Structures are given as structure tokens and as C-alpha cells.
PDB file of C-alpha atoms and ligand atoms in Angstrom:
ATOM      1  CA  MET A 258      37.292  24.471  -5.670  1.00 55.00           C
ATOM      2  CA  SER A 259      34.425  23.209  -7.218  1.00 71.00           C
ATOM      3  CA  ALA A 260      32.762  20.071  -7.239  1.00 78.00           C
ATOM      4  CA  ILE A 261      34.161  19.197 -10.909  1.00 84.00           C
ATOM      5  CA  HIS A 262      37.831  20.896 -10.700  1.00 83.00           C
ATOM      6  CA  PRO A 263      40.580  19.710  -8.363  1.00 78.00           C
ATOM      7  CA  PRO A 264      41.343  21.901  -5.070  1.00 74.00           C
ATOM      8  CA  THR A 265      43.848  24.744  -6.157  1.00 77.00           C
ATOM      9  CA  THR A 266      45.590  23.729  -2.778  1.00 75.00           C
ATOM     10  CA  ARG A 267      46.156  20.091  -2.531  1.00 77.00           C
ATOM     11  CA  LEU A 268      45.981  19.619   1.029  1.00 79.00           C
ATOM     12  CA  TRP A 269      43.038  21.714   1.719  1.00 73.00           C
ATOM     13  CA  TRP A 270      42.169  19.117   4.423  1.00 77.00           C
ATOM     14  CA  LYS A 271      45.019  20.370   6.753  1.00 81.00           C
ATOM     15  CA  GLN A 272      43.647  23.773   7.105  1.00 81.00           C
ATOM     16  CA  PRO A 273      42.295  24.271  10.539  1.00 86.00           C
ATOM     17  CA  LEU A 274      38.822  23.962  11.458  1.00 86.00           C
ATOM     18  CA  ASP A 275      36.462  26.727  11.249  1.00 88.00           C
ATOM     19  CA  ARG A 276      35.066  27.475  14.417  1.00 91.00           C
ATOM     20  CA  VAL A 277      31.390  27.220  13.350  1.00 93.00           C
ATOM     21  CA  GLU A 278      31.868  23.821  11.762  1.00 92.00           C
ATOM     22  CA  GLY A 279      33.689  22.437  14.522  1.00 93.00           C
ATOM     23  CA  THR A 280      30.467  23.677  16.508  1.00 96.00           C
ATOM     24  CA  TRP A 281      28.150  22.065  14.483  1.00 96.00           C
ATOM     25  CA  ILE A 282      30.256  18.657  14.746  1.00 96.00           C
ATOM     26  CA  ALA A 283      30.037  18.806  18.235  1.00 97.00           C
ATOM     27  CA  ILE A 284      26.718  19.251  18.234  1.00 98.00           C
ATOM     28  CA  ALA A 285      25.597  16.915  16.280  1.00 98.00           C
ATOM     29  CA  PHE A 286      28.043  14.408  17.913  1.00 98.00           C
ATOM     30  CA  PHE A 287      26.715  15.329  21.190  1.00 98.00           C
ATOM     31  CA  TRP A 288      23.001  14.659  19.698  1.00 98.00           C
ATOM     32  CA  CYS A 289      23.853  11.341  18.328  1.00 98.00           C
ATOM     33  CA  LEU A 290      24.970  10.374  21.940  1.00 98.00           C
ATOM     34  CA  ILE A 291      21.716  11.591  23.436  1.00 97.00           C
ATOM     35  CA  MET A 292      19.426   9.488  20.857  1.00 95.00           C
ATOM     36  CA  PHE A 293      22.076   6.603  21.767  1.00 95.00           C
ATOM     37  CA  PHE A 294      21.447   6.600  24.982  1.00 94.00           C
ATOM     38  CA  MET A 295      17.679   6.925  24.696  1.00 92.00           C
ATOM     39  CA  MET A 296      17.394   3.384  22.725  1.00 87.00           C
ATOM     40  CA  PRO A 297      18.393   1.874  26.019  1.00 87.00           C
ATOM     41  CA  TYR A 298      16.216   4.142  28.169  1.00 89.00           C
ATOM     42  CA  TRP A 299      13.321   3.700  26.217  1.00 85.00           C
ATOM     43  CA  HIS A 300      13.752   0.032  26.039  1.00 84.00           C
ATOM     44  CA  VAL A 301      13.262  -0.068  30.008  1.00 86.00           C
ATOM     45  CA  THR A 302      10.983   2.845  30.519  1.00 86.00           C
ATOM     46  CA  GLY A 303       9.107   3.335  27.564  1.00 78.00           C
ATOM     47  CA  LYS A 304       5.855   1.445  27.133  1.00 70.00           C
ATOM     48  CA  GLN A 305       6.176   0.709  23.298  1.00 63.00           C
ATOM     49  CA  ASN A 306       9.456  -0.798  22.705  1.00 69.00           C
ATOM     50  CA  LEU A 307       9.102  -4.306  22.473  1.00 77.00           C
ATOM     51  CA  SER A 308      11.692  -7.033  24.038  1.00 79.00           C
ATOM     52  CA  ASN A 309      11.839  -9.313  21.197  1.00 84.00           C
ATOM     53  CA  GLU A 310      13.859 -12.466  20.996  1.00 89.00           C
ATOM     54  CA  ALA A 311      15.684 -13.517  17.287  1.00 90.00           C
ATOM     55  CA  TYR A 312      16.296 -17.420  16.346  1.00 94.00           C
ATOM     56  CA  ARG A 313      17.648 -18.655  13.457  1.00 95.00           C
ATOM     57  CA  VAL A 314      14.505 -20.962  11.505  1.00 94.00           C
ATOM     58  CA  SER A 315      13.926 -22.343   8.084  1.00 94.00           C
ATOM     59  CA  PRO A 316      10.977 -20.816   6.072  1.00 93.00           C
ATOM     60  CA  GLU A 317       9.858 -24.665   6.186  1.00 94.00           C
ATOM     61  CA  ALA A 318      10.084 -25.261   9.582  1.00 94.00           C
ATOM     62  CA  HIS A 319       8.181 -22.026  10.239  1.00 94.00           C
ATOM     63  CA  GLY A 320       5.528 -22.993   7.695  1.00 93.00           C
ATOM     64  CA  LYS A 321       5.474 -26.713   9.169  1.00 95.00           C
ATOM     65  CA  LYS A 322       5.112 -25.199  12.887  1.00 94.00           C
ATOM     66  CA  ALA A 323       1.713 -22.660  11.329  1.00 94.00           C
ATOM     67  CA  GLN A 324       0.155 -25.257   9.364  1.00 94.00           C
ATOM     68  CA  GLU A 325       0.478 -27.631  12.871  1.00 94.00           C
ATOM     69  CA  MET A 326      -1.204 -24.756  14.666  1.00 94.00           C
ATOM     70  CA  VAL A 327      -4.080 -24.586  12.032  1.00 92.00           C
ATOM     71  CA  ASP A 328      -4.789 -28.219  11.774  1.00 93.00           C
ATOM     72  CA  LYS A 329      -5.161 -28.087  15.720  1.00 92.00           C
ATOM     73  CA  TYR A 330      -6.966 -25.060  16.486  1.00 91.00           C
ATOM     74  CA  THR A 331      -8.289 -23.368  13.443  1.00 87.00           C
ATOM     75  CA  VAL A 332     -12.318 -22.292  14.692  1.00 89.00           C
ATOM     76  CA  ARG A 333     -13.252 -21.168  11.702  1.00 90.00           C
ATOM     77  CA  THR A 334     -12.858 -19.747   8.238  1.00 89.00           C
ATOM     78  CA  GLU A 335     -13.386 -16.549   6.807  1.00 89.00           C
ATOM     79  CA  SER A 336     -13.736 -14.375   2.724  1.00 85.00           C
ATOM     80  CA  ASP A 337     -14.080 -16.296  -0.089  1.00 83.00           C
ATOM     81  CA  GLN A 338     -10.488 -17.455   0.274  1.00 84.00           C
ATOM     82  CA  LYS A 339     -11.202 -19.610   3.194  1.00 89.00           C
ATOM     83  CA  ILE A 340      -8.213 -18.135   5.325  1.00 90.00           C
ATOM     84  CA  PRO A 341      -8.571 -19.964   8.758  1.00 92.00           C
ATOM     85  CA  VAL A 342      -9.239 -17.863  11.984  1.00 93.00           C
ATOM     86  CA  VAL A 343      -7.203 -19.762  14.608  1.00 93.00           C
ATOM     87  CA  HIS A 344      -8.101 -19.595  18.564  1.00 94.00           C
ATOM     88  CA  PRO A 345      -5.010 -21.255  19.629  1.00 93.00           C
ATOM     89  CA  PRO A 346      -4.765 -22.374  23.552  1.00 93.00           C
ATOM     90  CA  THR A 347      -3.544 -19.620  26.183  1.00 90.00           C
ATOM     91  CA  GLY A 348       0.230 -19.281  26.512  1.00 90.00           C
ATOM     92  CA  SER A 349       0.697 -21.329  23.648  1.00 93.00           C
ATOM     93  CA  ASP A 350       3.136 -20.676  20.925  1.00 94.00           C
ATOM     94  CA  VAL A 351       1.525 -19.097  18.047  1.00 96.00           C
ATOM     95  CA  TYR A 352       2.797 -18.519  14.230  1.00 96.00           C
ATOM     96  CA  LEU A 353       2.285 -16.012  11.622  1.00 95.00           C
ATOM     97  CA  VAL A 354       3.328 -16.825   8.247  1.00 96.00           C
ATOM     98  CA  ALA A 355       4.508 -13.580   6.008  1.00 95.00           C
ATOM     99  CA  ARG A 356       4.873 -14.623   2.320  1.00 94.00           C
ATOM    100  CA  LEU A 357       3.883 -12.522  -1.124  1.00 92.00           C
ATOM    101  CA  TRP A 358       1.665 -10.938  -0.508  1.00 92.00           C
ATOM    102  CA  ALA A 359      -0.267 -12.195   2.635  1.00 93.00           C
ATOM    103  CA  TRP A 360      -0.257 -12.917   6.449  1.00 94.00           C
ATOM    104  CA  TRP A 361      -1.562 -16.585   6.984  1.00 91.00           C
ATOM    105  CA  PRO A 362      -3.691 -17.439   8.990  1.00 93.00           C
ATOM    106  CA  ILE A 363      -5.899 -14.863  11.011  1.00 94.00           C
ATOM    107  CA  LEU A 364      -5.159 -15.325  14.851  1.00 95.00           C
ATOM    108  CA  GLU A 365      -7.472 -14.928  17.755  1.00 95.00           C
ATOM    109  CA  LEU A 366      -6.037 -14.329  21.235  1.00 94.00           C
ATOM    110  CA  GLU A 367      -7.818 -13.663  24.142  1.00 94.00           C
ATOM    111  CA  LYS A 368      -7.299 -10.327  26.228  1.00 93.00           C
ATOM    112  CA  GLY A 369      -5.303 -10.481  29.425  1.00 91.00           C
ATOM    113  CA  LYS A 370      -3.765 -13.859  28.268  1.00 93.00           C
ATOM    114  CA  SER A 371       0.092 -14.187  27.099  1.00 93.00           C
ATOM    115  CA  TYR A 372       1.298 -15.824  24.132  1.00 94.00           C
ATOM    116  CA  ARG A 373       4.626 -16.391  22.382  1.00 95.00           C
ATOM    117  CA  LEU A 374       4.020 -14.942  18.956  1.00 95.00           C
ATOM    118  CA  HIS A 375       6.341 -16.153  16.389  1.00 96.00           C
ATOM    119  CA  LEU A 376       6.887 -13.989  12.842  1.00 95.00           C
ATOM    120  CA  SER A 377       9.235 -15.241   9.993  1.00 96.00           C
ATOM    121  CA  ALA A 378       8.958 -14.681   6.453  1.00 95.00           C
ATOM    122  CA  MET A 379       8.760 -17.642   3.675  1.00 95.00           C
ATOM    123  CA  ASP A 380      10.229 -15.324   0.892  1.00 94.00           C
ATOM    124  CA  TYR A 381      11.322 -11.668   1.443  1.00 94.00           C
ATOM    125  CA  MET A 382      11.615  -9.266   4.166  1.00 95.00           C
ATOM    126  CA  HIS A 383       8.076  -8.230   5.030  1.00 96.00           C
ATOM    127  CA  GLY A 384       7.467  -5.391   7.776  1.00 95.00           C
ATOM    128  CA  PHE A 385       4.526  -6.247  10.949  1.00 94.00           C
ATOM    129  CA  SER A 386       2.578  -3.354  11.613  1.00 94.00           C
ATOM    130  CA  LEU A 387      -0.153  -3.938  14.119  1.00 92.00           C
ATOM    131  CA  GLN A 388      -2.551  -1.288  13.810  1.00 87.00           C
ATOM    132  CA  PRO A 389      -3.934   0.808  15.669  1.00 88.00           C
ATOM    133  CA  SER A 390      -1.227  -0.109  18.691  1.00 84.00           C
ATOM    134  CA  ASN A 391       1.956   1.012  16.434  1.00 80.00           C
ATOM    135  CA  ILE A 392       3.720  -2.122  16.974  1.00 86.00           C
ATOM    136  CA  ASN A 393       6.598  -2.251  13.781  1.00 89.00           C
ATOM    137  CA  LEU A 394       8.531  -5.481  13.489  1.00 91.00           C
ATOM    138  CA  GLN A 395      10.912  -6.524  10.797  1.00 92.00           C
ATOM    139  CA  VAL A 396      10.006 -10.153   9.461  1.00 94.00           C
ATOM    140  CA  ILE A 397      12.934 -11.727   7.862  1.00 94.00           C
ATOM    141  CA  PRO A 398      13.581 -15.230   6.385  1.00 94.00           C
ATOM    142  CA  GLY A 399      15.664 -17.441   8.007  1.00 95.00           C
ATOM    143  CA  TYR A 400      14.773 -15.654  11.656  1.00 95.00           C
ATOM    144  CA  ASP A 401      12.120 -16.354  13.939  1.00 95.00           C
ATOM    145  CA  MET A 402      11.112 -13.281  15.368  1.00 93.00           C
ATOM    146  CA  VAL A 403       9.568 -14.020  18.893  1.00 94.00           C
ATOM    147  CA  VAL A 404       7.448 -11.631  20.943  1.00 92.00           C
ATOM    148  CA  THR A 405       5.383 -12.152  24.038  1.00 90.00           C
ATOM    149  CA  VAL A 406       2.445 -10.304  23.839  1.00 89.00           C
ATOM    150  CA  THR A 407      -0.425  -9.673  26.327  1.00 90.00           C
ATOM    151  CA  PRO A 408      -3.507  -7.913  24.635  1.00 91.00           C
ATOM    152  CA  ASN A 409      -4.782  -5.637  26.897  1.00 90.00           C
ATOM    153  CA  GLN A 410      -7.674  -4.675  24.519  1.00 91.00           C
ATOM    154  CA  GLU A 411     -10.583  -6.553  22.888  1.00 92.00           C
ATOM    155  CA  GLY A 412     -11.351  -5.544  19.569  1.00 93.00           C
ATOM    156  CA  THR A 413      -9.992  -6.301  15.832  1.00 95.00           C
ATOM    157  CA  TYR A 414      -6.456  -5.270  14.869  1.00 95.00           C
ATOM    158  CA  SER A 415      -5.307  -4.458  11.698  1.00 95.00           C
ATOM    159  CA  ILE A 416      -1.881  -6.154  10.413  1.00 95.00           C
ATOM    160  CA  VAL A 417      -0.609  -3.907   7.502  1.00 95.00           C
ATOM    161  CA  CYS A 418       2.691  -4.925   5.985  1.00 96.00           C
ATOM    162  CA  ASN A 419       5.184  -1.936   6.595  1.00 94.00           C
ATOM    163  CA  GLU A 420       8.047  -3.218   4.189  1.00 94.00           C
ATOM    164  CA  TYR A 421       7.957  -2.795   0.610  1.00 95.00           C
ATOM    165  CA  CYS A 422       7.382  -6.603  -1.072  1.00 94.00           C
ATOM    166  CA  GLY A 423       6.741  -5.899  -4.552  1.00 92.00           C
ATOM    167  CA  ILE A 424       3.812  -5.105  -6.854  1.00 94.00           C
ATOM    168  CA  GLY A 425       1.383  -6.656  -4.276  1.00 94.00           C
ATOM    169  CA  HIS A 426       3.036  -4.861  -1.204  1.00 95.00           C
ATOM    170  CA  HIS A 427      -0.570  -3.085  -0.482  1.00 94.00           C
ATOM    171  CA  THR A 428      -2.756  -5.703  -0.486  1.00 94.00           C
ATOM    172  CA  MET A 429      -0.664  -7.524   2.358  1.00 94.00           C
ATOM    173  CA  VAL A 430      -3.285  -6.793   5.126  1.00 94.00           C
ATOM    174  CA  ASN A 431      -5.053  -9.018   7.575  1.00 94.00           C
ATOM    175  CA  ARG A 432      -6.772  -9.054  10.910  1.00 94.00           C
ATOM    176  CA  LEU A 433      -6.301 -10.161  14.768  1.00 94.00           C
ATOM    177  CA  TYR A 434      -8.773 -10.910  16.498  1.00 95.00           C
ATOM    178  CA  VAL A 435      -8.685 -10.088  20.389  1.00 95.00           C
ATOM    179  CA  VAL A 436     -11.552 -11.583  22.135  1.00 93.00           C
ATOM    180  CA  ASN A 437     -12.638 -11.282  26.285  1.00 90.00           C
ATOM    181  CA  LYS A 438     -13.272 -14.578  27.186  1.00 78.00           C
TER     182      LYS A 438
HETATM  183 CU1  LIG B 562       5.154  -7.795   2.372  1.00 67.38          CU
HETATM  184 CU2  LIG B 562       5.093  -5.509   2.337  1.00 67.38          CU
END
């Protein structure tokens, strides 16, 4: 038998399973089960997996909420593109817009305070990657990805798009400030 010619015996799949073959299937299956149960296990005991929520939202509605937040709480602008830096009230809902090829606006959060961070995309799928804290989330148009965040370290974080979204994908970066007040 080869990949090109038909098998010589037509009912080749009825041959008994080789012992080595069966062993490998059992090992692979067993490993799948381990990985499957590690997901809920790490969710509960691990420090990394997020308890995020997802809702439906239209890109227009998400953009509107972000705009309202920017109009109310912008404290300064940065770069020659005048990107607003928003310092929202602690405990509030904060919005981050993903679109070709930028994150908008720049958020400035306070250390030790909790926020409800809403992520959604205007056009295609993007990936929210927060460095160096190794947080990764998919940002999908039509879905409001909500994460309750409590920054525990002040500093400047980088937001990188981690989902290939076209020719400007590598330029889709932003920053996030965590300040101590
Ligand atoms: Cu957005 Cu890659």
C-alpha cells in the first residue's frame, strides 16, 4: 500500500490493532485527559488564568462607551498623534478599543485598585497581550471581553497585538500606565 495506489486488501482497517499502535493511542488519550483536567485545575489554583467574562456588543456601542470615557477622564495626550491618556475613576468600567492597527486610548490605572476592563475590536480579530505580565486575550468584534483587573505593580506596561491582523499588525502596540497614588 502507498499513498498513491489503493490498498491491496480493501478492508485493511479490519485488521487487528498492533500492540504498539494501541499503546500509543492509549498514551495519547491519557495525555489528552491530563491536559483537559489541567485547564480547570490551573484556573482555580494557578496565578495566571483569568476569570474573564464575555458579552455581545456591537463595535459602535463599544466605541461609543470608549469615547464617553475619553471625553470625561482624559488627563493629557501623548505623541504627535495626540493619543488621549485616560485616568478613569477607580472601580469603574474602562474601555479599550482594538482596530487596524492601534489600541485606543492609553489607560492610566492606579495600583491596588480594581477596574472592569472591557476589550472589543472594531473590525477584525486582534490579540491583547500585556507585557511583561504574560496576559493574553483574544479581542473579537461583536464580543465584549471583560476582565476584572487589580494592578499590583506600578510601571509602564506594553500592549502588543498577538493575533495577526494584516500588514500593520507589528505596529499595533500601545502602553498602559500603572501609577501609585
Ligand atoms: Cu491587531 Cu495584530
